Amino acid sequence: MFLQILHLAQAALAAYGGKQSYIAITNLRKYEETTKKLAKYSSTAEHQRHKTYTTQTSGVVALLVSFFVSLTLARRGSMYGFLPRYLYQAAAVGAIFFARQHVRDFWADKTPGLKGAVPKMGEYDEAQGKTHELLNVLDMLMFTWVATFVVALVVGY
């Protein structure tokens, strides 16, 4: 029962991360036309635009993997054999680890909330802030998956 509660908490955390990611993506899409125009004239702008979308996508994929694996294990974890239970958790850790690194490599040097640098970019600033919140959620999910793995080894399902 304890592991089921932990897995439900992981699902809730992944849903919260999904909300942050949704807000960030929605705000970034408001600048789609502007970034497309810039990308026509600058390869750097095109690269930044591409990396922005790929990092957001990898974050969402990792959150979805974590969400569905945690719900699967919360609902039927004890019904699966020993190997699938631990492989599912390892898959979730791997997805989160690589997505976290991918997002962090691109967004870490961007300071959220740096107001006044470019006029009329408030939603972009908010998107940066939500992306940094997404990074925090991915960090927490990573640690919760390691913790549930250890608890599953010690206590069992």
PDB file of C-alpha atoms in Angstrom:
ATOM      1  CA  MET A   1       0.000   0.000   0.000  1.00  0.00           C
ATOM      2  CA  PHE A   2       2.869   2.373   0.794  1.00  0.00           C
ATOM      3  CA  LEU A   3       4.346   2.044  -2.702  1.00  0.00           C
ATOM      4  CA  GLN A   4       0.957   2.636  -4.296  1.00  0.00           C
ATOM      5  CA  ILE A   5       0.694   5.945  -2.409  1.00  0.00           C
ATOM      6  CA  LEU A   6       4.198   6.907  -3.524  1.00  0.00           C
ATOM      7  CA  HIS A   7       3.346   6.082  -7.132  1.00  0.00           C
ATOM      8  CA  LEU A   8       0.154   8.152  -6.952  1.00  0.00           C
ATOM      9  CA  ALA A   9       2.212  11.047  -5.593  1.00  0.00           C
ATOM     10  CA  GLN A  10       4.567  10.622  -8.558  1.00  0.00           C
ATOM     11  CA  ALA A  11       1.604  10.743 -10.939  1.00  0.00           C
ATOM     12  CA  ALA A  12       0.387  13.946  -9.270  1.00  0.00           C
ATOM     13  CA  LEU A  13       3.864  15.463  -9.532  1.00  0.00           C
ATOM     14  CA  ALA A  14       4.064  14.525 -13.222  1.00  0.00           C
ATOM     15  CA  ALA A  15       0.629  16.095 -13.785  1.00  0.00           C
ATOM     16  CA  TYR A  16       1.827  19.280 -12.080  1.00  0.00           C
ATOM     17  CA  GLY A  17       4.894  19.272 -14.339  1.00  0.00           C
ATOM     18  CA  GLY A  18       2.592  18.791 -17.313  1.00  0.00           C
ATOM     19  CA  LYS A  19       0.665  21.892 -16.290  1.00  0.00           C
ATOM     20  CA  GLN A  20       3.886  23.918 -16.088  1.00  0.00           C
ATOM     21  CA  SER A  21       4.989  22.605 -19.458  1.00  0.00           C
ATOM     22  CA  TYR A  22       1.600  23.382 -21.016  1.00  0.00           C
ATOM     23  CA  ILE A  23       1.798  26.995 -19.823  1.00  0.00           C
ATOM     24  CA  ALA A  24       5.360  27.319 -21.125  1.00  0.00           C
ATOM     25  CA  ILE A  25       4.500  25.856 -24.538  1.00  0.00           C
ATOM     26  CA  THR A  26       1.356  27.989 -24.837  1.00  0.00           C
ATOM     27  CA  ASN A  27       3.334  31.126 -24.057  1.00  0.00           C
ATOM     28  CA  LEU A  28       6.141  30.188 -26.444  1.00  0.00           C
ATOM     29  CA  ARG A  29       3.671  29.562 -29.260  1.00  0.00           C
ATOM     30  CA  LYS A  30       2.543  33.182 -29.010  1.00  0.00           C
ATOM     31  CA  TYR A  31       5.912  34.082 -30.527  1.00  0.00           C
ATOM     32  CA  GLU A  32       5.770  31.475 -33.298  1.00  0.00           C
ATOM     33  CA  GLU A  33       5.334  33.920 -36.175  1.00  0.00           C
ATOM     34  CA  THR A  34       8.040  36.229 -34.874  1.00  0.00           C
ATOM     35  CA  THR A  35      10.516  33.392 -34.440  1.00  0.00           C
ATOM     36  CA  LYS A  36       9.723  32.026 -37.909  1.00  0.00           C
ATOM     37  CA  LYS A  37      10.492  35.419 -39.426  1.00  0.00           C
ATOM     38  CA  LEU A  38      13.729  35.682 -37.460  1.00  0.00           C
ATOM     39  CA  ALA A  39      14.714  32.147 -38.452  1.00  0.00           C
ATOM     40  CA  LYS A  40      14.550  33.120 -42.129  1.00  0.00           C
ATOM     41  CA  TYR A  41      17.343  35.630 -41.584  1.00  0.00           C
ATOM     42  CA  SER A  42      19.425  33.996 -38.879  1.00  0.00           C
ATOM     43  CA  SER A  43      20.657  30.434 -38.529  1.00  0.00           C
ATOM     44  CA  THR A  44      21.202  31.100 -34.820  1.00  0.00           C
ATOM     45  CA  ALA A  45      17.553  32.076 -34.418  1.00  0.00           C
ATOM     46  CA  GLU A  46      16.507  28.920 -36.286  1.00  0.00           C
ATOM     47  CA  HIS A  47      18.721  26.799 -34.037  1.00  0.00           C
ATOM     48  CA  GLN A  48      17.332  28.474 -30.892  1.00  0.00           C
ATOM     49  CA  ARG A  49      13.776  27.973 -32.132  1.00  0.00           C
ATOM     50  CA  HIS A  50      14.416  24.308 -32.906  1.00  0.00           C
ATOM     51  CA  LYS A  51      16.089  23.668 -29.534  1.00  0.00           C
ATOM     52  CA  THR A  52      13.251  25.431 -27.720  1.00  0.00           C
ATOM     53  CA  TYR A  53      10.684  23.085 -29.213  1.00  0.00           C
ATOM     54  CA  THR A  54      12.746  19.913 -28.891  1.00  0.00           C
ATOM     55  CA  THR A  55      13.529  20.566 -25.230  1.00  0.00           C
ATOM     56  CA  GLN A  56       9.871  21.216 -24.446  1.00  0.00           C
ATOM     57  CA  THR A  57       8.912  18.030 -26.281  1.00  0.00           C
ATOM     58  CA  SER A  58      11.453  15.893 -24.428  1.00  0.00           C
ATOM     59  CA  GLY A  59      10.198  17.265 -21.118  1.00  0.00           C
ATOM     60  CA  VAL A  60       6.607  16.383 -22.007  1.00  0.00           C
ATOM     61  CA  VAL A  61       7.574  12.873 -23.133  1.00  0.00           C
ATOM     62  CA  ALA A  62       9.430  12.236 -19.864  1.00  0.00           C
ATOM     63  CA  LEU A  63       6.453  13.498 -17.857  1.00  0.00           C
ATOM     64  CA  LEU A  64       4.082  11.235 -19.797  1.00  0.00           C
ATOM     65  CA  VAL A  65       6.325   8.212 -19.271  1.00  0.00           C
ATOM     66  CA  SER A  66       6.549   8.961 -15.563  1.00  0.00           C
ATOM     67  CA  PHE A  67       2.800   9.580 -15.282  1.00  0.00           C
ATOM     68  CA  PHE A  68       1.743   6.363 -17.000  1.00  0.00           C
ATOM     69  CA  VAL A  69       4.379   4.159 -15.365  1.00  0.00           C
ATOM     70  CA  SER A  70       3.483   5.484 -11.911  1.00  0.00           C
ATOM     71  CA  LEU A  71      -0.242   4.912 -12.509  1.00  0.00           C
ATOM     72  CA  THR A  72       0.424   1.439 -13.887  1.00  0.00           C
ATOM     73  CA  LEU A  73       2.516   0.483 -10.866  1.00  0.00           C
ATOM     74  CA  ALA A  74       0.086   2.099  -8.412  1.00  0.00           C
ATOM     75  CA  ARG A  75      -2.830   0.202  -9.875  1.00  0.00           C
ATOM     76  CA  ARG A  76      -1.322  -3.175 -10.631  1.00  0.00           C
ATOM     77  CA  GLY A  77       2.286  -3.137  -9.458  1.00  0.00           C
ATOM     78  CA  SER A  78       2.066  -6.301  -7.396  1.00  0.00           C
ATOM     79  CA  MET A  79       0.471  -8.223 -10.274  1.00  0.00           C
ATOM     80  CA  TYR A  80       3.493  -7.827 -12.531  1.00  0.00           C
ATOM     81  CA  GLY A  81       6.487 -10.057 -12.179  1.00  0.00           C
ATOM     82  CA  PHE A  82       9.702  -9.009 -10.512  1.00  0.00           C
ATOM     83  CA  LEU A  83      11.483  -8.005 -13.720  1.00  0.00           C
ATOM     84  CA  PRO A  84       8.751  -5.818 -15.314  1.00  0.00           C
ATOM     85  CA  ARG A  85       8.205  -3.875 -12.077  1.00  0.00           C
ATOM     86  CA  TYR A  86      11.838  -2.858 -11.915  1.00  0.00           C
ATOM     87  CA  LEU A  87      12.272  -2.385 -15.660  1.00  0.00           C
ATOM     88  CA  TYR A  88       9.335   0.052 -15.704  1.00  0.00           C
ATOM     89  CA  GLN A  89      10.974   2.073 -12.959  1.00  0.00           C
ATOM     90  CA  ALA A  90      14.327   1.986 -14.738  1.00  0.00           C
ATOM     91  CA  ALA A  91      12.643   3.183 -17.947  1.00  0.00           C
ATOM     92  CA  ALA A  92      11.058   6.092 -16.075  1.00  0.00           C
ATOM     93  CA  VAL A  93      14.394   7.045 -14.494  1.00  0.00           C
ATOM     94  CA  GLY A  94      16.127   6.862 -17.873  1.00  0.00           C
ATOM     95  CA  ALA A  95      13.499   8.967 -19.643  1.00  0.00           C
ATOM     96  CA  ILE A  96      13.561  11.612 -16.923  1.00  0.00           C
ATOM     97  CA  PHE A  97      17.349  11.663 -16.706  1.00  0.00           C
ATOM     98  CA  PHE A  98      17.880  12.208 -20.422  1.00  0.00           C
ATOM     99  CA  ALA A  99      15.038  14.722 -20.762  1.00  0.00           C
ATOM    100  CA  ARG A 100      16.320  16.620 -17.722  1.00  0.00           C
ATOM    101  CA  GLN A 101      19.802  16.828 -19.207  1.00  0.00           C
ATOM    102  CA  HIS A 102      18.431  17.882 -22.593  1.00  0.00           C
ATOM    103  CA  VAL A 103      16.252  20.631 -21.105  1.00  0.00           C
ATOM    104  CA  ARG A 104      18.922  21.797 -18.676  1.00  0.00           C
ATOM    105  CA  ASP A 105      21.640  21.994 -21.350  1.00  0.00           C
ATOM    106  CA  PHE A 106      19.564  24.481 -23.315  1.00  0.00           C
ATOM    107  CA  TRP A 107      17.664  26.415 -20.645  1.00  0.00           C
ATOM    108  CA  ALA A 108      20.128  26.540 -17.737  1.00  0.00           C
ATOM    109  CA  ASP A 109      21.902  29.697 -18.875  1.00  0.00           C
ATOM    110  CA  LYS A 110      18.645  31.542 -19.521  1.00  0.00           C
ATOM    111  CA  THR A 111      17.588  33.535 -16.472  1.00  0.00           C
ATOM    112  CA  PRO A 112      13.816  33.539 -15.987  1.00  0.00           C
ATOM    113  CA  GLY A 113      12.103  36.770 -15.100  1.00  0.00           C
ATOM    114  CA  LEU A 114      14.738  39.089 -16.533  1.00  0.00           C
ATOM    115  CA  LYS A 115      12.244  41.856 -17.150  1.00  0.00           C
ATOM    116  CA  GLY A 116      12.775  44.787 -19.432  1.00  0.00           C
ATOM    117  CA  ALA A 117      15.429  43.197 -21.649  1.00  0.00           C
ATOM    118  CA  VAL A 118      13.097  43.052 -24.653  1.00  0.00           C
ATOM    119  CA  PRO A 119       9.790  44.926 -24.660  1.00  0.00           C
ATOM    120  CA  LYS A 120       6.508  43.022 -24.996  1.00  0.00           C
ATOM    121  CA  MET A 121       8.078  39.678 -24.116  1.00  0.00           C
ATOM    122  CA  GLY A 122       6.256  39.084 -20.809  1.00  0.00           C
ATOM    123  CA  GLU A 123       4.817  35.737 -21.843  1.00  0.00           C
ATOM    124  CA  TYR A 124       8.239  34.595 -23.019  1.00  0.00           C
ATOM    125  CA  ASP A 125       9.646  35.457 -19.593  1.00  0.00           C
ATOM    126  CA  GLU A 126       6.832  33.480 -17.982  1.00  0.00           C
ATOM    127  CA  ALA A 127       7.569  30.554 -20.322  1.00  0.00           C
ATOM    128  CA  GLN A 128      11.188  30.603 -19.180  1.00  0.00           C
ATOM    129  CA  GLY A 129      10.070  30.592 -15.556  1.00  0.00           C
ATOM    130  CA  LYS A 130       7.713  27.662 -16.162  1.00  0.00           C
ATOM    131  CA  THR A 131      10.484  25.786 -17.946  1.00  0.00           C
ATOM    132  CA  HIS A 132      12.723  26.228 -14.919  1.00  0.00           C
ATOM    133  CA  GLU A 133       9.848  24.971 -12.774  1.00  0.00           C
ATOM    134  CA  LEU A 134       9.617  21.982 -15.135  1.00  0.00           C
ATOM    135  CA  LEU A 135      13.304  21.321 -14.472  1.00  0.00           C
ATOM    136  CA  ASN A 136      12.592  21.335 -10.741  1.00  0.00           C
ATOM    137  CA  VAL A 137       9.737  18.871 -11.256  1.00  0.00           C
ATOM    138  CA  LEU A 138      11.965  16.586 -13.342  1.00  0.00           C
ATOM    139  CA  ASP A 139      14.585  16.716 -10.569  1.00  0.00           C
ATOM    140  CA  MET A 140      12.005  15.780  -7.949  1.00  0.00           C
ATOM    141  CA  LEU A 141      10.616  12.996 -10.132  1.00  0.00           C
ATOM    142  CA  MET A 142      14.093  11.606 -10.647  1.00  0.00           C
ATOM    143  CA  PHE A 143      14.668  11.403  -6.918  1.00  0.00           C
ATOM    144  CA  THR A 144      11.229   9.932  -6.236  1.00  0.00           C
ATOM    145  CA  TRP A 145      11.812   7.175  -8.774  1.00  0.00           C
ATOM    146  CA  VAL A 146      15.125   6.287  -7.174  1.00  0.00           C
ATOM    147  CA  ALA A 147      13.445   6.327  -3.751  1.00  0.00           C
ATOM    148  CA  THR A 148      10.547   4.105  -4.850  1.00  0.00           C
ATOM    149  CA  PHE A 149      13.014   1.728  -6.476  1.00  0.00           C
ATOM    150  CA  VAL A 150      14.910   1.388  -3.187  1.00  0.00           C
ATOM    151  CA  VAL A 151      11.681   1.025  -1.196  1.00  0.00           C
ATOM    152  CA  ALA A 152      10.461  -1.636  -3.635  1.00  0.00           C
ATOM    153  CA  LEU A 153      13.714  -3.560  -3.191  1.00  0.00           C
ATOM    154  CA  VAL A 154      13.611  -3.337   0.593  1.00  0.00           C
ATOM    155  CA  VAL A 155       9.901  -3.611   1.343  1.00  0.00           C
ATOM    156  CA  GLY A 156       8.532  -5.144  -1.847  1.00  0.00           C
ATOM    157  CA  TYR A 157       5.138  -4.645  -3.429  1.00  0.00           C
TER     158      TYR A 157
END
